[in-house]
PDB file of C-alpha atoms in Angstrom:
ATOM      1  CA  UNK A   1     208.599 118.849 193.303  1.00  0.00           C
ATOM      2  CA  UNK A   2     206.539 117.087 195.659  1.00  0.00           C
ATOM      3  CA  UNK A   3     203.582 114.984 194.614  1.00  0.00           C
ATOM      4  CA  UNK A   4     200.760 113.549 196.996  1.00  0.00           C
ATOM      5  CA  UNK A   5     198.620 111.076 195.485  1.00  0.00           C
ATOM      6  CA  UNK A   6     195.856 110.190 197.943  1.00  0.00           C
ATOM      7  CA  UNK A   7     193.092 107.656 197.435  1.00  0.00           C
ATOM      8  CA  UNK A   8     190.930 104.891 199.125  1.00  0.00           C
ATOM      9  CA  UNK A   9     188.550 107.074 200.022  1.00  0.00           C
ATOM     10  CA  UNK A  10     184.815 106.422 199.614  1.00  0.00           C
ATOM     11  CA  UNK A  11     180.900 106.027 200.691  1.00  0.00           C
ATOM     12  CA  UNK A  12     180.552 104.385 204.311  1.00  0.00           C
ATOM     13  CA  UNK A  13     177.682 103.882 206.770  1.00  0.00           C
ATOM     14  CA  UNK A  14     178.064 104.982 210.479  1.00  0.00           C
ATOM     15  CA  UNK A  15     180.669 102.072 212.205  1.00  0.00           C
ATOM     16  CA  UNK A  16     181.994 101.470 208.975  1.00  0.00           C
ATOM     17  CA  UNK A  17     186.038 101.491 207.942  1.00  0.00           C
ATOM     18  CA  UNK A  18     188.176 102.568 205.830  1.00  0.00           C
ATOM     19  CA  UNK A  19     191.910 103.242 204.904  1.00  0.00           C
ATOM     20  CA  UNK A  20     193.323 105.679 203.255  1.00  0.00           C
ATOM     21  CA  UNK A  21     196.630 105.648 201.317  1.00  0.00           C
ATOM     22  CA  UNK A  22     198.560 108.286 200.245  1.00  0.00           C
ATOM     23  CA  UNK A  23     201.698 108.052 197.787  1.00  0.00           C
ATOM     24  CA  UNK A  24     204.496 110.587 198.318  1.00  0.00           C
ATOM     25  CA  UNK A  25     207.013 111.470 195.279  1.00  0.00           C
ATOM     26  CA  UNK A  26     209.732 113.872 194.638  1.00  0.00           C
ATOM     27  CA  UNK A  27     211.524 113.788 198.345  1.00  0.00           C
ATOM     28  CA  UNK A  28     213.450 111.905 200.575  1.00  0.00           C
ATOM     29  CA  UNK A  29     210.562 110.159 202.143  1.00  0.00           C
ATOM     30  CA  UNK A  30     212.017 109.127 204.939  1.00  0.00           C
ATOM     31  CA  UNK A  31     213.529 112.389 206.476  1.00  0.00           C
ATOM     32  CA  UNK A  32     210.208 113.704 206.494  1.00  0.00           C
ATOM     33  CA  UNK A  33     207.373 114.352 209.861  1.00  0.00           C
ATOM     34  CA  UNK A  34     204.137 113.025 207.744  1.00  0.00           C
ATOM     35  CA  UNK A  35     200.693 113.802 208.653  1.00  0.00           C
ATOM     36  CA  UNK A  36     196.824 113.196 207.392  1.00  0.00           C
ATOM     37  CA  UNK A  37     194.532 116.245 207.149  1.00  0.00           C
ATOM     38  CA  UNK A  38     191.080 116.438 206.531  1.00  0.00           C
ATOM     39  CA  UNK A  39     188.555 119.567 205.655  1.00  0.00           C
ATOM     40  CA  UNK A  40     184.763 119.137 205.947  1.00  0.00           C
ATOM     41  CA  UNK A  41     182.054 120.517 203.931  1.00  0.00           C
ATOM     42  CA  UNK A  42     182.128 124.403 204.728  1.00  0.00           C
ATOM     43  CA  UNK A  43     185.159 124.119 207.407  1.00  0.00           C
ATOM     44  CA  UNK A  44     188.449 124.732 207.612  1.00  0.00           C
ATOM     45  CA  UNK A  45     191.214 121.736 207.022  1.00  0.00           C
ATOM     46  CA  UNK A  46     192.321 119.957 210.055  1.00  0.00           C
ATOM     47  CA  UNK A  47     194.872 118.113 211.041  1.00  0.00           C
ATOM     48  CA  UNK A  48     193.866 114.907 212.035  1.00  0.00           C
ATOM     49  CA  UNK A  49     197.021 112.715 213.031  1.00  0.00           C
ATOM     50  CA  UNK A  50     201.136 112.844 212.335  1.00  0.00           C
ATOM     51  CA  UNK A  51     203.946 110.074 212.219  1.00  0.00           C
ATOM     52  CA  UNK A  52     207.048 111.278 212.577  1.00  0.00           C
ATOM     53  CA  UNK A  53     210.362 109.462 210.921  1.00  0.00           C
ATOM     54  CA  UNK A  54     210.829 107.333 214.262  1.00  0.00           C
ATOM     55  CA  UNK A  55     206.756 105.759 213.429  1.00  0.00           C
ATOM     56  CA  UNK A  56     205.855 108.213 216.114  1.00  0.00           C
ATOM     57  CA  UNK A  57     202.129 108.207 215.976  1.00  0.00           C
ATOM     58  CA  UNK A  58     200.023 111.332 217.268  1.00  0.00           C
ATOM     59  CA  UNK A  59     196.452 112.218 216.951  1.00  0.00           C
ATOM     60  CA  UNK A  60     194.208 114.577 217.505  1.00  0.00           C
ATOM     61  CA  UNK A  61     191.162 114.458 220.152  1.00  0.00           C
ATOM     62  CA  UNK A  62     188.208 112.800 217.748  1.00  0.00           C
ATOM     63  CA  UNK A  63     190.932 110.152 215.962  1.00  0.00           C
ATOM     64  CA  UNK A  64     192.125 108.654 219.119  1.00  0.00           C
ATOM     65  CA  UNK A  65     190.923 105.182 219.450  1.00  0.00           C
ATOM     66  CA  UNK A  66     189.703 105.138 215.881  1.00  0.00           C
ATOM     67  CA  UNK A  67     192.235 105.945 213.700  1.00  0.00           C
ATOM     68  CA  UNK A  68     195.744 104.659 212.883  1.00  0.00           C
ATOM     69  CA  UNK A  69     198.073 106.633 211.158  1.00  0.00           C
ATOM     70  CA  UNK A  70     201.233 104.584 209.441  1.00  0.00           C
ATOM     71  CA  UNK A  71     203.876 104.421 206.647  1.00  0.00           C
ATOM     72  CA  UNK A  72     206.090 102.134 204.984  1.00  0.00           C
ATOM     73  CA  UNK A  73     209.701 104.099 203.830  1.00  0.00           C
ATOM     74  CA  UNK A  74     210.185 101.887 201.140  1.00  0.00           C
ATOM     75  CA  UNK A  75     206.779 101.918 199.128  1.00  0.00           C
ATOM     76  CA  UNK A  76     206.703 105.673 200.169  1.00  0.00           C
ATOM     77  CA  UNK A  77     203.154 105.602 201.477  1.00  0.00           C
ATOM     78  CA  UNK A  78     201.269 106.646 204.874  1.00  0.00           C
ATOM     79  CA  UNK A  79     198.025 105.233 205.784  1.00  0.00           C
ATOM     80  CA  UNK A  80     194.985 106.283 207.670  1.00  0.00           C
ATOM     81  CA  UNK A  81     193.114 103.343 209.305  1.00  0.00           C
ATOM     82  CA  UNK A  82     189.904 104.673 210.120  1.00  0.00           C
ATOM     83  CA  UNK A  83     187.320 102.743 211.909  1.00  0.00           C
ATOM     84  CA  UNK A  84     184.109 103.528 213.477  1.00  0.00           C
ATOM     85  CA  UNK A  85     183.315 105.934 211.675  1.00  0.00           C
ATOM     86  CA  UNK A  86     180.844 108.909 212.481  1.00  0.00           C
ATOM     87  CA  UNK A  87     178.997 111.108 209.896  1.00  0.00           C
ATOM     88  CA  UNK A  88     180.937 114.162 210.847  1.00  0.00           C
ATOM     89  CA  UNK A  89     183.967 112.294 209.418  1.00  0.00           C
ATOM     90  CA  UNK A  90     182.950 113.049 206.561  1.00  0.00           C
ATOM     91  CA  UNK A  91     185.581 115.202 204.346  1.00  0.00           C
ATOM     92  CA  UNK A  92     187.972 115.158 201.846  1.00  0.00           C
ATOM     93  CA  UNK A  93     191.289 113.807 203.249  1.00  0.00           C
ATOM     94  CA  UNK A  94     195.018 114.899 202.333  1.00  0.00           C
ATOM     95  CA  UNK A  95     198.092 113.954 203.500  1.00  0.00           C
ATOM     96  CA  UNK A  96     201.124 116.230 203.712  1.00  0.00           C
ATOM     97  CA  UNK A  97     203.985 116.921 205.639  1.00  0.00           C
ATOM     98  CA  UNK A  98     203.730 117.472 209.261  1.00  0.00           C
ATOM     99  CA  UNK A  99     203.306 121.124 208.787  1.00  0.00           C
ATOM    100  CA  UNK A 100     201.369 121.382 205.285  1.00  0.00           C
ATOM    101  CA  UNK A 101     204.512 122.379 203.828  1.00  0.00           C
ATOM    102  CA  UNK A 102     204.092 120.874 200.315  1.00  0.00           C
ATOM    103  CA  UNK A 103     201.432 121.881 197.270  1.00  0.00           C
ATOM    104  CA  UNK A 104     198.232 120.050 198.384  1.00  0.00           C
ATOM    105  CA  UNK A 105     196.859 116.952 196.467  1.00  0.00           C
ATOM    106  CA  UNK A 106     193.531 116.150 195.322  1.00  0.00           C
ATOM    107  CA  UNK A 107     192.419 114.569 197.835  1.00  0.00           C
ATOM    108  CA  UNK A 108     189.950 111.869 199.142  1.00  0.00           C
ATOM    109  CA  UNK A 109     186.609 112.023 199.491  1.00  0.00           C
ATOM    110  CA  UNK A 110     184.983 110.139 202.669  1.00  0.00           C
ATOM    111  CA  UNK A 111     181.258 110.365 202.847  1.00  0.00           C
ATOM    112  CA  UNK A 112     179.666 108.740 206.457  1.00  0.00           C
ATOM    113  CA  UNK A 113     175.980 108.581 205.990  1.00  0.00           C
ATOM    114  CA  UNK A 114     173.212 106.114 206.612  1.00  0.00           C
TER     115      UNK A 114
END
């Protein structure tokens, strides 16, 4: 069974950074498409950007330039790099295959605000 552990998530003013980690367990990490998500107060979840098993990065329109999506096969984690920041980042933030195939984790909270 797969297990998504997702953290570094937090309280940020507008500009601000942060990165996200996410843990993956219970598959061959490697053979797998990975992607961040993200789902805002009262809104559907998104996805927000995808690295495929070459380290193909893709994004979506509002986390190009600012975000940076990346994994490391051997500690089994992807990363979000998020900088600048904007309040309507805020969300809680998963990370799942590239096509939400697995049992969502908990999730991380980001909060932009002034």
């Amino acid at each position: 069974q797969v297990q998504l552990v997702e953290s570094g998530g937090g309280l940020v003013h507008p500009g601000g950074s942060l990165r996200l980690s996410c843990v993956v367990s219970g598959m061959m990490f490697s053979n797998y498409d990975l992607a961040w998500y993200r789902q805002a107060p009262g809104k559907q979840r998104e996805w927000v950007a995808g690295v495929d098993i070459r380290n193909i990065e893709t994004y979506t329109d509002f986390a190009k330039g600012r975000f940076t999506i990346s994994r490391d096969n051997g500690k089994l984690t992807v990363w979000l790099q998020m900088n600048s920041l904007k309040v309507e980042d805020t969300a809680v933030y998963y990370c799942n295959s590239r096509w939400g195939s697995w049992s969502w984790g908990q999730g991380t909270r980001v909060t932009v605000s002034s």
